[in-house]
mmCIF file of C-alpha atoms in Angstrom:
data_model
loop_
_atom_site.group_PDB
_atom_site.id
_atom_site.type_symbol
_atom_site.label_atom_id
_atom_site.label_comp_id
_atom_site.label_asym_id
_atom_site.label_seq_id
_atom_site.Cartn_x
_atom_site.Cartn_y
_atom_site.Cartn_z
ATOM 1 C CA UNK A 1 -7.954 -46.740 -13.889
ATOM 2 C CA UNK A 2 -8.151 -46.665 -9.688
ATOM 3 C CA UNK A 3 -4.670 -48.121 -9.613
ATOM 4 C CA UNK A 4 -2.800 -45.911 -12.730
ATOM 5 C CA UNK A 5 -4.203 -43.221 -10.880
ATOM 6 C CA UNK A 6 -2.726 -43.784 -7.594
ATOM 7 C CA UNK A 7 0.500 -44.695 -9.505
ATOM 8 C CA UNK A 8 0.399 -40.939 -11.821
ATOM 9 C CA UNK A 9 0.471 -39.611 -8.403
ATOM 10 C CA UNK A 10 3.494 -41.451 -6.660
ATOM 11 C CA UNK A 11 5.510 -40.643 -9.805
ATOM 12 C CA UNK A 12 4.484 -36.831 -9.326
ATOM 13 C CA UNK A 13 5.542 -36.835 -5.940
ATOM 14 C CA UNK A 14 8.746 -38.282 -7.248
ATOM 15 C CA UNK A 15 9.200 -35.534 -9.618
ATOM 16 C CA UNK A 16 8.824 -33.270 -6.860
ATOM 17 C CA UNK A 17 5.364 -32.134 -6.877
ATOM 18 C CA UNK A 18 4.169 -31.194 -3.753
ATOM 19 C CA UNK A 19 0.110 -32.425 -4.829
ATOM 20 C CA UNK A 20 -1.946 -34.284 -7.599
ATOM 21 C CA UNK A 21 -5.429 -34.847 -8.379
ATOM 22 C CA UNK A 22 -8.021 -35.340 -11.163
ATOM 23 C CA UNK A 23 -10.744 -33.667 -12.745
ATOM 24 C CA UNK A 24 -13.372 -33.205 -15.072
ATOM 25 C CA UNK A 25 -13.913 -30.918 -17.669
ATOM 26 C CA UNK A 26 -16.509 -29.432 -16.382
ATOM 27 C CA UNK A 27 -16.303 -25.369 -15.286
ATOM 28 C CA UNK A 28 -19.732 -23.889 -16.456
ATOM 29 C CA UNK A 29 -19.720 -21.456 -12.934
ATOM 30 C CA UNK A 30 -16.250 -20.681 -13.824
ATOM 31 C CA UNK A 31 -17.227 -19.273 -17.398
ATOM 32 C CA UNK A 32 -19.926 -17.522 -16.225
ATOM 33 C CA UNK A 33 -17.527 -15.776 -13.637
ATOM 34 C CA UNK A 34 -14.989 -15.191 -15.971
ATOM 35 C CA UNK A 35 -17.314 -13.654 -18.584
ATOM 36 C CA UNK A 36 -19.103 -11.361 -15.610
ATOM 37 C CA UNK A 37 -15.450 -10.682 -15.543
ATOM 38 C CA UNK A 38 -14.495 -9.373 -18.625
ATOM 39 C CA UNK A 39 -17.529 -7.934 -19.859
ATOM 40 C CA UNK A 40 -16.541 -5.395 -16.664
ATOM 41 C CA UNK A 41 -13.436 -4.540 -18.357
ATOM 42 C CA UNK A 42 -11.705 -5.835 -15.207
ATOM 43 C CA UNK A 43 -8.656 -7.609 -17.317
ATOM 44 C CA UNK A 44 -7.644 -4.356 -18.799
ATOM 45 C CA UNK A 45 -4.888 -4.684 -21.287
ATOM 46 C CA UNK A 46 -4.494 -8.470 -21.082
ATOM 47 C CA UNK A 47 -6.347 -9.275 -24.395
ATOM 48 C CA UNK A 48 -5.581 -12.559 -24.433
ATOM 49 C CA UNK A 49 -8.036 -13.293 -21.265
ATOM 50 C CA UNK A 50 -10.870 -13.156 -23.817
ATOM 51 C CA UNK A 51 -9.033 -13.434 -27.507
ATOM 52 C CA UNK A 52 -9.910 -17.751 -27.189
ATOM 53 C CA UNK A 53 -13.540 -17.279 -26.325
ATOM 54 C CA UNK A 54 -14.820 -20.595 -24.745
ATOM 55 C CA UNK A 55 -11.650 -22.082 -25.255
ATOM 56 C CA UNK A 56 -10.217 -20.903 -22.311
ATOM 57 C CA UNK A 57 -13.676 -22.726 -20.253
ATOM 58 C CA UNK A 58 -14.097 -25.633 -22.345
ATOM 59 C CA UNK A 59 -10.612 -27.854 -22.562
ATOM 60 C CA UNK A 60 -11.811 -30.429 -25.095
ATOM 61 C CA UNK A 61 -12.631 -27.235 -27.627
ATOM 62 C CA UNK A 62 -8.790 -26.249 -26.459
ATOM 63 C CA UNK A 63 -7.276 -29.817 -26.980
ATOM 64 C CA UNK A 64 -10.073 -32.212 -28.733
ATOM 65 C CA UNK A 65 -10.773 -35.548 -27.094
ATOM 66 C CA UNK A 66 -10.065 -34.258 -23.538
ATOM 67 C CA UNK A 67 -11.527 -36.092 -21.185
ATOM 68 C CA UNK A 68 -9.818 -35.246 -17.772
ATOM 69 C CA UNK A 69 -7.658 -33.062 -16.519
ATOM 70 C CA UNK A 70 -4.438 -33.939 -13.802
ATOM 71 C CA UNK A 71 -3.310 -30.980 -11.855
ATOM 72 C CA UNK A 72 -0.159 -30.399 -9.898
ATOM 73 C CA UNK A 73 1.044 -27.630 -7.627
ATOM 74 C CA UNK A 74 4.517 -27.183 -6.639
ATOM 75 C CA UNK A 75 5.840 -24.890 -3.721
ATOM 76 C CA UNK A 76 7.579 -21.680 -4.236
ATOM 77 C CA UNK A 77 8.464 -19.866 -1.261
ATOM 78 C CA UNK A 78 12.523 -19.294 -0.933
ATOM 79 C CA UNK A 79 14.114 -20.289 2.121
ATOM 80 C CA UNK A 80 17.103 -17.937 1.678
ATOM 81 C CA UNK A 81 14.864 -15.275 0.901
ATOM 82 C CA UNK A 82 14.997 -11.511 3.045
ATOM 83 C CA UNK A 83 11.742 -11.426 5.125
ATOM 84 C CA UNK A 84 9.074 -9.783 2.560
ATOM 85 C CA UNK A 85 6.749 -7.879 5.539
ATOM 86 C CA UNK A 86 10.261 -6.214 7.093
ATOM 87 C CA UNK A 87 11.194 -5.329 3.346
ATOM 88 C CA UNK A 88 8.054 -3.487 2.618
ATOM 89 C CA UNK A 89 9.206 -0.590 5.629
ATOM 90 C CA UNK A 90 12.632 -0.273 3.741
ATOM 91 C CA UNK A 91 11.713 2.396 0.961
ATOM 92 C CA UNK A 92 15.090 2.524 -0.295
ATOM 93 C CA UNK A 93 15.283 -1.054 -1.556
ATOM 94 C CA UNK A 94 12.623 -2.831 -3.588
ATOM 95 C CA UNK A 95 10.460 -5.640 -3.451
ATOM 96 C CA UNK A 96 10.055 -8.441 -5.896
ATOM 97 C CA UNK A 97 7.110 -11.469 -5.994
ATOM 98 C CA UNK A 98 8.870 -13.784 -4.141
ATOM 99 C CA UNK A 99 7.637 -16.167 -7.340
ATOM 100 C CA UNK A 100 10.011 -14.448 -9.526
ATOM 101 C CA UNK A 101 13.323 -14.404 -7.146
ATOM 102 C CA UNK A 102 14.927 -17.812 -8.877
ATOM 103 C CA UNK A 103 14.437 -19.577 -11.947
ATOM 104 C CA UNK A 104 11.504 -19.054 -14.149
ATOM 105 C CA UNK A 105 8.782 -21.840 -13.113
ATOM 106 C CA UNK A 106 7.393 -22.873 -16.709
ATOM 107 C CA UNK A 107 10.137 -23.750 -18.390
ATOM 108 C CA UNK A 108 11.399 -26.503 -15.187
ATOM 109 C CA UNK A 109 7.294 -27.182 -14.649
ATOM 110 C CA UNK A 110 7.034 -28.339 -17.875
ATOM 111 C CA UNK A 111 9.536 -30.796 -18.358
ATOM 112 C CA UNK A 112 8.472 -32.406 -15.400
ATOM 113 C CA UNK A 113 4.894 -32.885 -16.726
ATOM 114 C CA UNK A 114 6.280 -33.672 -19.797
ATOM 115 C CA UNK A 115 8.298 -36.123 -17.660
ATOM 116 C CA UNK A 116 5.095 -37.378 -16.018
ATOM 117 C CA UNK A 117 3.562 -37.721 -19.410
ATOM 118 C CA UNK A 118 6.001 -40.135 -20.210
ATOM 119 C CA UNK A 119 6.300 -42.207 -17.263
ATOM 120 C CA UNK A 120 2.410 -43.007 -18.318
ATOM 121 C CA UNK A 121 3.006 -43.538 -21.633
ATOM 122 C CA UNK A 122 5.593 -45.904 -21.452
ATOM 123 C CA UNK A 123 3.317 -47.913 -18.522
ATOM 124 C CA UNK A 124 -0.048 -48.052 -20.488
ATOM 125 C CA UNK A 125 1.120 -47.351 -24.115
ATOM 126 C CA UNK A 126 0.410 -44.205 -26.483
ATOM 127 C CA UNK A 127 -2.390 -41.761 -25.079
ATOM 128 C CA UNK A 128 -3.755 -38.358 -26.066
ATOM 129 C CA UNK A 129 -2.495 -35.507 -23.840
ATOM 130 C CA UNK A 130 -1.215 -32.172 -23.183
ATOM 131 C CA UNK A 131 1.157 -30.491 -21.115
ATOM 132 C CA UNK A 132 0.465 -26.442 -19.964
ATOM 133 C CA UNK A 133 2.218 -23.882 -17.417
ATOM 134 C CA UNK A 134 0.366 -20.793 -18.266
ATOM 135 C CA UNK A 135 1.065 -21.376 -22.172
ATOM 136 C CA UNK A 136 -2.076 -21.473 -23.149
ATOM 137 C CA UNK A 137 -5.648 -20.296 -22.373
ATOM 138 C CA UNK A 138 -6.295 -22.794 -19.276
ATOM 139 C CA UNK A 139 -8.521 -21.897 -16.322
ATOM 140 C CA UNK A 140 -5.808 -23.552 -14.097
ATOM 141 C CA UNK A 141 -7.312 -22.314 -10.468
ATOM 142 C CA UNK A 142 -10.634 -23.777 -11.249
ATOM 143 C CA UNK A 143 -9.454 -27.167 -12.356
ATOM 144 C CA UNK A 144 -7.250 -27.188 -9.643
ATOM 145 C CA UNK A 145 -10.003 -26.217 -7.567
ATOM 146 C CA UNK A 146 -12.292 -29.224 -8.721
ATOM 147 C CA UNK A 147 -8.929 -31.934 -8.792
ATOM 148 C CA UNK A 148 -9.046 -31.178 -5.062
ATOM 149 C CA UNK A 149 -6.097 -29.451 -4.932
ATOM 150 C CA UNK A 150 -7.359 -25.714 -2.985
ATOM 151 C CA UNK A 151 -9.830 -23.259 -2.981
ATOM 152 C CA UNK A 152 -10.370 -20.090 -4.887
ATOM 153 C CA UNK A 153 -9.976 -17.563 -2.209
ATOM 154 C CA UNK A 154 -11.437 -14.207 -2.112
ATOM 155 C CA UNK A 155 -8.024 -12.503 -3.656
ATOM 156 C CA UNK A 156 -8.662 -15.208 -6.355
ATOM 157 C CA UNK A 157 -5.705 -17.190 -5.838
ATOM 158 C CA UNK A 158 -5.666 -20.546 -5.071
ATOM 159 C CA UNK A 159 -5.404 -21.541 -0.996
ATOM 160 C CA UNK A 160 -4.676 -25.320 0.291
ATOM 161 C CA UNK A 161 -5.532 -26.162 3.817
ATOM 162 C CA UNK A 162 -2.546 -27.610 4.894
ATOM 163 C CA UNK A 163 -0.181 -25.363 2.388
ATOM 164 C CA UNK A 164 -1.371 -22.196 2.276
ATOM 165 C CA UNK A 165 -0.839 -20.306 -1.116
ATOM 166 C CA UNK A 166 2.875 -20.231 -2.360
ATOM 167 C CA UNK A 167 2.985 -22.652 -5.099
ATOM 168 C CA UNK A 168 2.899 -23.131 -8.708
ATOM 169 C CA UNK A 169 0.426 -24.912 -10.590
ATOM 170 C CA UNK A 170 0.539 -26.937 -14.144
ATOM 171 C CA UNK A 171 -1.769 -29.252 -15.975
ATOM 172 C CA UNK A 172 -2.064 -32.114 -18.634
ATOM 173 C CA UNK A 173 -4.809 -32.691 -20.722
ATOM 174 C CA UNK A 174 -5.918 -36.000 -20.999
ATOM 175 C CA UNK A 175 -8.274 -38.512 -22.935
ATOM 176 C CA UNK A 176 -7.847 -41.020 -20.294
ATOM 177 C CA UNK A 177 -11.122 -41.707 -17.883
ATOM 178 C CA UNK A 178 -9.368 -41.080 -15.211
ATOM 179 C CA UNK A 179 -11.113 -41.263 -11.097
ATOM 180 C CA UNK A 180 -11.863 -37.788 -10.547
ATOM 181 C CA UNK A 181 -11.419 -36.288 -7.063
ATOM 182 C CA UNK A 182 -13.622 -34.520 -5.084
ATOM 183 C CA UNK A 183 -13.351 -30.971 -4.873
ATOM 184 C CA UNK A 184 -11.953 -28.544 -2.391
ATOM 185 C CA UNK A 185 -14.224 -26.752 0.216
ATOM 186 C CA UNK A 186 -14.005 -23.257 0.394
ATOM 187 C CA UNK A 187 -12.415 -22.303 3.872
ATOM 188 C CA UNK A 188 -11.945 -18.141 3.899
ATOM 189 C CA UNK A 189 -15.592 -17.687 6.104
ATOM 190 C CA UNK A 190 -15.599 -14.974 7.527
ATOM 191 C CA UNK A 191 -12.005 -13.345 7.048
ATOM 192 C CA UNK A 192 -11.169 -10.403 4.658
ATOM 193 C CA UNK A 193 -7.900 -9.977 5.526
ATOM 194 C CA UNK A 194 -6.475 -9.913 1.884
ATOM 195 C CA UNK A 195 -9.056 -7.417 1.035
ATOM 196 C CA UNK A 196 -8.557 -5.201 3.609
ATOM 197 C CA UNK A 197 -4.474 -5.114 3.166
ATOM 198 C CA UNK A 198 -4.580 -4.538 -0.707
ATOM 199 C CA UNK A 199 -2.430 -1.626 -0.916
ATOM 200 C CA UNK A 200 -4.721 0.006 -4.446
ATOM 201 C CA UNK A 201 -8.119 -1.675 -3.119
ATOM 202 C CA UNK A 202 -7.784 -4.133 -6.185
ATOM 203 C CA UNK A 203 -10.117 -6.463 -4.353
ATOM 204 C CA UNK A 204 -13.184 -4.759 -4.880
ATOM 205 C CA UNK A 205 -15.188 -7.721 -4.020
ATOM 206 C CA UNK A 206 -15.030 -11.191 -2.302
ATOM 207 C CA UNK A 207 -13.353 -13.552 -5.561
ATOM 208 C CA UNK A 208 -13.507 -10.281 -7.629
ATOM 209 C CA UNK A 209 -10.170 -8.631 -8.532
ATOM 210 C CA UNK A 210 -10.056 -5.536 -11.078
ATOM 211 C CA UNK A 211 -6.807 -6.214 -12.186
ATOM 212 C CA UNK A 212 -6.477 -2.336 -13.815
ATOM 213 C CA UNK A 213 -5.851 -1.987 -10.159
ATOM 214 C CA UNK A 214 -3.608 -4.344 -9.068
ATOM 215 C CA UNK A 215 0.071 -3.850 -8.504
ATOM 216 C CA UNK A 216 0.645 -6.999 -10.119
ATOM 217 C CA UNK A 217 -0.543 -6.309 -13.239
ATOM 218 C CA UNK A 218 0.528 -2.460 -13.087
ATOM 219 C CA UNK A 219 4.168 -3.509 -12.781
ATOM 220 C CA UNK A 220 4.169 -6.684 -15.063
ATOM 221 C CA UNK A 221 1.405 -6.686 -17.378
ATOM 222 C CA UNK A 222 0.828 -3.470 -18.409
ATOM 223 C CA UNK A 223 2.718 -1.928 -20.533
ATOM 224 C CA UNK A 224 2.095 1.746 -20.959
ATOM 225 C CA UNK A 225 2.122 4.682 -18.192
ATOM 226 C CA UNK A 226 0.589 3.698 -14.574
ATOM 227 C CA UNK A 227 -1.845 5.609 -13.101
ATOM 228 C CA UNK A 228 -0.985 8.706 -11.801
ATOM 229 C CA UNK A 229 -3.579 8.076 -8.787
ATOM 230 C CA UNK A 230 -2.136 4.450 -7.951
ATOM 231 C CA UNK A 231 1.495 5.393 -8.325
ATOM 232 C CA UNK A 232 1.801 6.380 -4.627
ATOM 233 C CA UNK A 233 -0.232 3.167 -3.533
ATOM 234 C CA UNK A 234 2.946 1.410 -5.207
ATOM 235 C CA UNK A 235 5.742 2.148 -2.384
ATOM 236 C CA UNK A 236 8.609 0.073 -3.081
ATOM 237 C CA UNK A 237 6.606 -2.926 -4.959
ATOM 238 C CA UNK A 238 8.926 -3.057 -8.542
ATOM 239 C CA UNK A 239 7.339 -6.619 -9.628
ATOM 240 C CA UNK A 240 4.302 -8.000 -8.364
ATOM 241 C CA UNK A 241 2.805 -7.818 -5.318
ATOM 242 C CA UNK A 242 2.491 -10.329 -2.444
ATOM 243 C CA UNK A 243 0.289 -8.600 0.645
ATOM 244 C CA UNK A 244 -2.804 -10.417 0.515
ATOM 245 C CA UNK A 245 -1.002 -13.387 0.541
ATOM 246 C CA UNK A 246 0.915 -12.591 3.276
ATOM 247 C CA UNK A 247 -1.759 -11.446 5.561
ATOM 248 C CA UNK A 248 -3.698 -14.672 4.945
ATOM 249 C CA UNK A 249 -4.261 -17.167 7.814
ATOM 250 C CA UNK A 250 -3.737 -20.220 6.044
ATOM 251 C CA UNK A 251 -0.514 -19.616 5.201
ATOM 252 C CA UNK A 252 0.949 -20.268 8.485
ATOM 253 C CA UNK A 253 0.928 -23.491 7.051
ATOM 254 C CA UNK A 254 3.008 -22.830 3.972
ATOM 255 C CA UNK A 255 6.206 -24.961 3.644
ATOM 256 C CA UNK A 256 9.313 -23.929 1.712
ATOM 257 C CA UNK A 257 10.240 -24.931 -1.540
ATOM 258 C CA UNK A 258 12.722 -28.063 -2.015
ATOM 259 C CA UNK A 259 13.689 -26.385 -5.172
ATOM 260 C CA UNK A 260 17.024 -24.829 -5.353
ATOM 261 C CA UNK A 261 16.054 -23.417 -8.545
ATOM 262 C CA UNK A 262 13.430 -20.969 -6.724
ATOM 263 C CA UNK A 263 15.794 -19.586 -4.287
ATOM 264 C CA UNK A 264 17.142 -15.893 -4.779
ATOM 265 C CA UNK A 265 19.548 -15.017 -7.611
ATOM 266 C CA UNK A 266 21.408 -12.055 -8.003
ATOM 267 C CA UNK A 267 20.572 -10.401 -5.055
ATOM 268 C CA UNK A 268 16.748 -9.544 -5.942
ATOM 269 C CA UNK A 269 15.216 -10.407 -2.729
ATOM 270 C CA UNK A 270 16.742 -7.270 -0.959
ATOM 271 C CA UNK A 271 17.843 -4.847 -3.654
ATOM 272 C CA UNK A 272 18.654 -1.378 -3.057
ATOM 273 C CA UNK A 273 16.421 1.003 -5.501
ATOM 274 C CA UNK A 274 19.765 3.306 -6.680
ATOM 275 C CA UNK A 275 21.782 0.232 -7.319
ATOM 276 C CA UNK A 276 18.670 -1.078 -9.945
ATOM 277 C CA UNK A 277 18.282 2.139 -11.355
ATOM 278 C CA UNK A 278 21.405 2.178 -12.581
ATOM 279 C CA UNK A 279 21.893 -1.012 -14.798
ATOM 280 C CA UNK A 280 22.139 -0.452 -18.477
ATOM 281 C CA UNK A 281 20.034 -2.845 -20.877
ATOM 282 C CA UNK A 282 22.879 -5.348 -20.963
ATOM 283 C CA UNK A 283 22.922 -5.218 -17.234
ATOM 284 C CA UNK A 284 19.572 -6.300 -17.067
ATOM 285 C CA UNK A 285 19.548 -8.752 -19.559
ATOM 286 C CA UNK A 286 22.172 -10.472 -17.825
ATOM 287 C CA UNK A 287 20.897 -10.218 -14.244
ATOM 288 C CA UNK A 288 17.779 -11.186 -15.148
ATOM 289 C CA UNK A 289 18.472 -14.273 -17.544
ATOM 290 C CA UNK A 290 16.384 -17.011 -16.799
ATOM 291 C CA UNK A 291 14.102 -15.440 -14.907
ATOM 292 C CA UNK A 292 10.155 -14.419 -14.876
ATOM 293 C CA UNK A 293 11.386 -10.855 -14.653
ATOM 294 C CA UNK A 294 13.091 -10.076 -17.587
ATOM 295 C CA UNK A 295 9.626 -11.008 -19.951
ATOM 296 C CA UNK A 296 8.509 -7.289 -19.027
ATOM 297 C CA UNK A 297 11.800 -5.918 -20.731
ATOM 298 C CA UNK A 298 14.174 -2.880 -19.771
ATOM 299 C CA UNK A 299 11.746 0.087 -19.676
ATOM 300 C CA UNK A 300 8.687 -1.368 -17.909
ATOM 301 C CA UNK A 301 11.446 -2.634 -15.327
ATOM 302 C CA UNK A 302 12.838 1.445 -15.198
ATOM 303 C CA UNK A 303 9.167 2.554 -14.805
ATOM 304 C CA UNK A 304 8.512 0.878 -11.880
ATOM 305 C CA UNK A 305 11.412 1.503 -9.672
ATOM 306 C CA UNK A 306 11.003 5.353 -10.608
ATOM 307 C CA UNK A 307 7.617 4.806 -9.076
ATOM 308 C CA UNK A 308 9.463 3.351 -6.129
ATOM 309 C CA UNK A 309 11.814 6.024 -6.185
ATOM 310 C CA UNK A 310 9.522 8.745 -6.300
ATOM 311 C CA UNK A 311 7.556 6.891 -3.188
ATOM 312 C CA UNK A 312 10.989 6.807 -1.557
ATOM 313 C CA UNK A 313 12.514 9.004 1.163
ATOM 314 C CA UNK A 314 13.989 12.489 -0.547
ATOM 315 C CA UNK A 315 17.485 12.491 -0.585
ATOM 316 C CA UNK A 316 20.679 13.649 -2.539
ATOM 317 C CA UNK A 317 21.436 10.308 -4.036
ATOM 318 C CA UNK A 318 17.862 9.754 -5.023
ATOM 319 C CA UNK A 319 17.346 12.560 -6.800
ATOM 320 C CA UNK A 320 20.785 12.430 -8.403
ATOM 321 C CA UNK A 321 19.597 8.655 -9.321
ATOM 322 C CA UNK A 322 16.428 10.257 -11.265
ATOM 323 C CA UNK A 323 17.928 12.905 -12.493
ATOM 324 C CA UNK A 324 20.503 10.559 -14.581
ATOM 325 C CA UNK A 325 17.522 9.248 -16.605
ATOM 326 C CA UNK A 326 16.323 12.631 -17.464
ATOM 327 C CA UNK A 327 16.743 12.406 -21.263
ATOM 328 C CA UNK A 328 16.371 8.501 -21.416
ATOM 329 C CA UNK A 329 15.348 7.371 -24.415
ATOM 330 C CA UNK A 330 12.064 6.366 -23.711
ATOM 331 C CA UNK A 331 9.080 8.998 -23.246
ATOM 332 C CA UNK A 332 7.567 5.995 -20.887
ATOM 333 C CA UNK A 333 10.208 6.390 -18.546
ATOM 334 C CA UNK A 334 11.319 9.859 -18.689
ATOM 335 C CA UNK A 335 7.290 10.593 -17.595
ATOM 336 C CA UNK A 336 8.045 8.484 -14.575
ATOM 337 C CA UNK A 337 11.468 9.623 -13.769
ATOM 338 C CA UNK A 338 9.563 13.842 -13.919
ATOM 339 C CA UNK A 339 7.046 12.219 -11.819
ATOM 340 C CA UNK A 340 9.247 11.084 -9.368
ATOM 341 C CA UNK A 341 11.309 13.848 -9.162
ATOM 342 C CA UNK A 342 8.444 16.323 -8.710
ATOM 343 C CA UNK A 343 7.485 14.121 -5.783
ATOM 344 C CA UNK A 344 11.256 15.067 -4.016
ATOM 345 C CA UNK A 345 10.365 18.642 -5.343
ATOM 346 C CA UNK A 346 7.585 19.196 -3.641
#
């Protein structure tokens, strides 16, 4: 099993990811986080977090017969991309996650796993497995954590030594008795950085986000009216958020994607606010095909860049922008669009 392993990773570096490693099944701490975690309310409206019970904890009660678990991460970060930090002091455009300015990851993770799967199947014969990119309920950070790959960092995401944060990660479930690697260190000491940038104070402990509070979830996940109270926390963020990970240390390290697929597309990495506001449904659709973005549909994506245009320096055009979606359709946005305009108003 020493030398398939060591071949499973050369053909994942072939495929283009970045890191492999092993693990066991293993993640009693992790439940017992996670359920601290929920029972605190802290995942909001993402039911799904808890609708799989131990499922989510336990792989082989996910996929029987599991035995070991191979994670990958792939980098992210655009090359072409408009600088993110210089971006956040121009109100009148908005900021996007630089995960979600190409192609969407799952569907081109996938088939490379898939592709993986494969390779190893037609080397050793038929074998139980697999393959997930956040399609099912997989505690992907701690496997990853324990297959060597990075450390759960005190924003909760993932951190590599030598590669920072910006990457993707996937998994296949396996029966095979794979070597399993040792796990990553924990490296943050000290630093509180990404707690201490947080723009809502989502962080509201080391490894402890309340998601109700973060931007991220806000602008993608939830689905119904934000906050009154965090809207002006917001500025110009319109999908995602990506300040703790910019302020952290580690990723000075962090190399750009080889992908072509994750560099921008249609403009998103610098858009200006008035432009976005004014796309119709169709618009949207279209500008947004194939990517992460369009999965929160046409009036979460108006709700948050009325936030951002309500955060945004008053002017003429603004307020001509807001007023045009006045009598929209939806009492979601219109509540945003009054919001924003009494903002300029006052």
């Amino acid at each position: 099993m020493i030398e398939l392993a060591e071949r499973i990773r050369a053909w994942g570096r072939d495929l283009g990811f970045q890191q492999l490693g092993f693990s066991d099944i293993e993640l009693g701490d992790h439940e017992i986080h996670l359920n601290n975690w929920l029972s605190q309310g802290f995942h909001g409206e993402m039911e799904y977090m808890q609708r799989h019970g131990t499922r989510r904890s336990r792989p082989a009660e996910l996929e029987e017969g599991t035995l070991r678990v191979i994670s990958v991460r792939m980098d992210y970060l655009p090359q072409a991309a408009e600088d993110i930090e210089a971006l956040l002091l121009e109100p009148s455009k908005g900021v996007v996650s630089r995960y979600a300015l190409g192609r969407d990851y799952h569907k081109l993770m996938r088939k490379r796993l898939q592709k993986l799967a494969h390779q190893i199947e037609a080397h050793i014969g038929p074998f139980g497995y697999r393959v997930f990119v956040d399609s099912a309920p997989v505690l992907e950070k701690a496997l990853a954590e324990k297959a060597g790959l990075g450390w759960i960092g005190k924003h909760s995401n993932l951190i590599n030594k030598s590669a920072g944060s910006w990457f993707f990660l996937g998994e296949i479930y396996t029966d095979l008795p794979l070597p399993i690697d040792k796990a990553a260190n924990e490296h943050c000491g000290a630093c509180t950085k990404c707690i201490e940038v947080c723009p809502t104070q989502a962080i509201i402990a080391p490894y402890t986000v309340d998601a109700r509070r973060c931007i991220s979830y806000l602008t993608i996940e939830l689905r119904d009216s934000i906050p009154e109270e965090l809207r002006p926390l917001m500025g110009n963020r319109i999908y995602g958020c990506d300040d703790c990970q910019l302020v952290c240390p580690w990723n000075r390290f962090a190399r750009p994607t080889q992908e072509a697929d994750f560099e921008p597309r249609n403009g998103l990495d610098a858009p200006q606010l008035i432009a976005l506001f004014a796309w119709d449904e169709a618009q949207f659709l279209k500008r947004t095909e194939g990517s992460a973005i369009r999965r929160i549909g046409f009036e979460c994506w108006l709700r948050n860049i009325a936030v951002a245009l309500g955060n945004a320096p008053t002017s003429g055009a603004i307020i001509a922008a807001l007023q045009s979606r006045q009598h929209y359709a939806s009492d979601m946005v219109r509540e945003h669009v009054e919001w924003a305009l009494n903002r300029h108003n006052n």
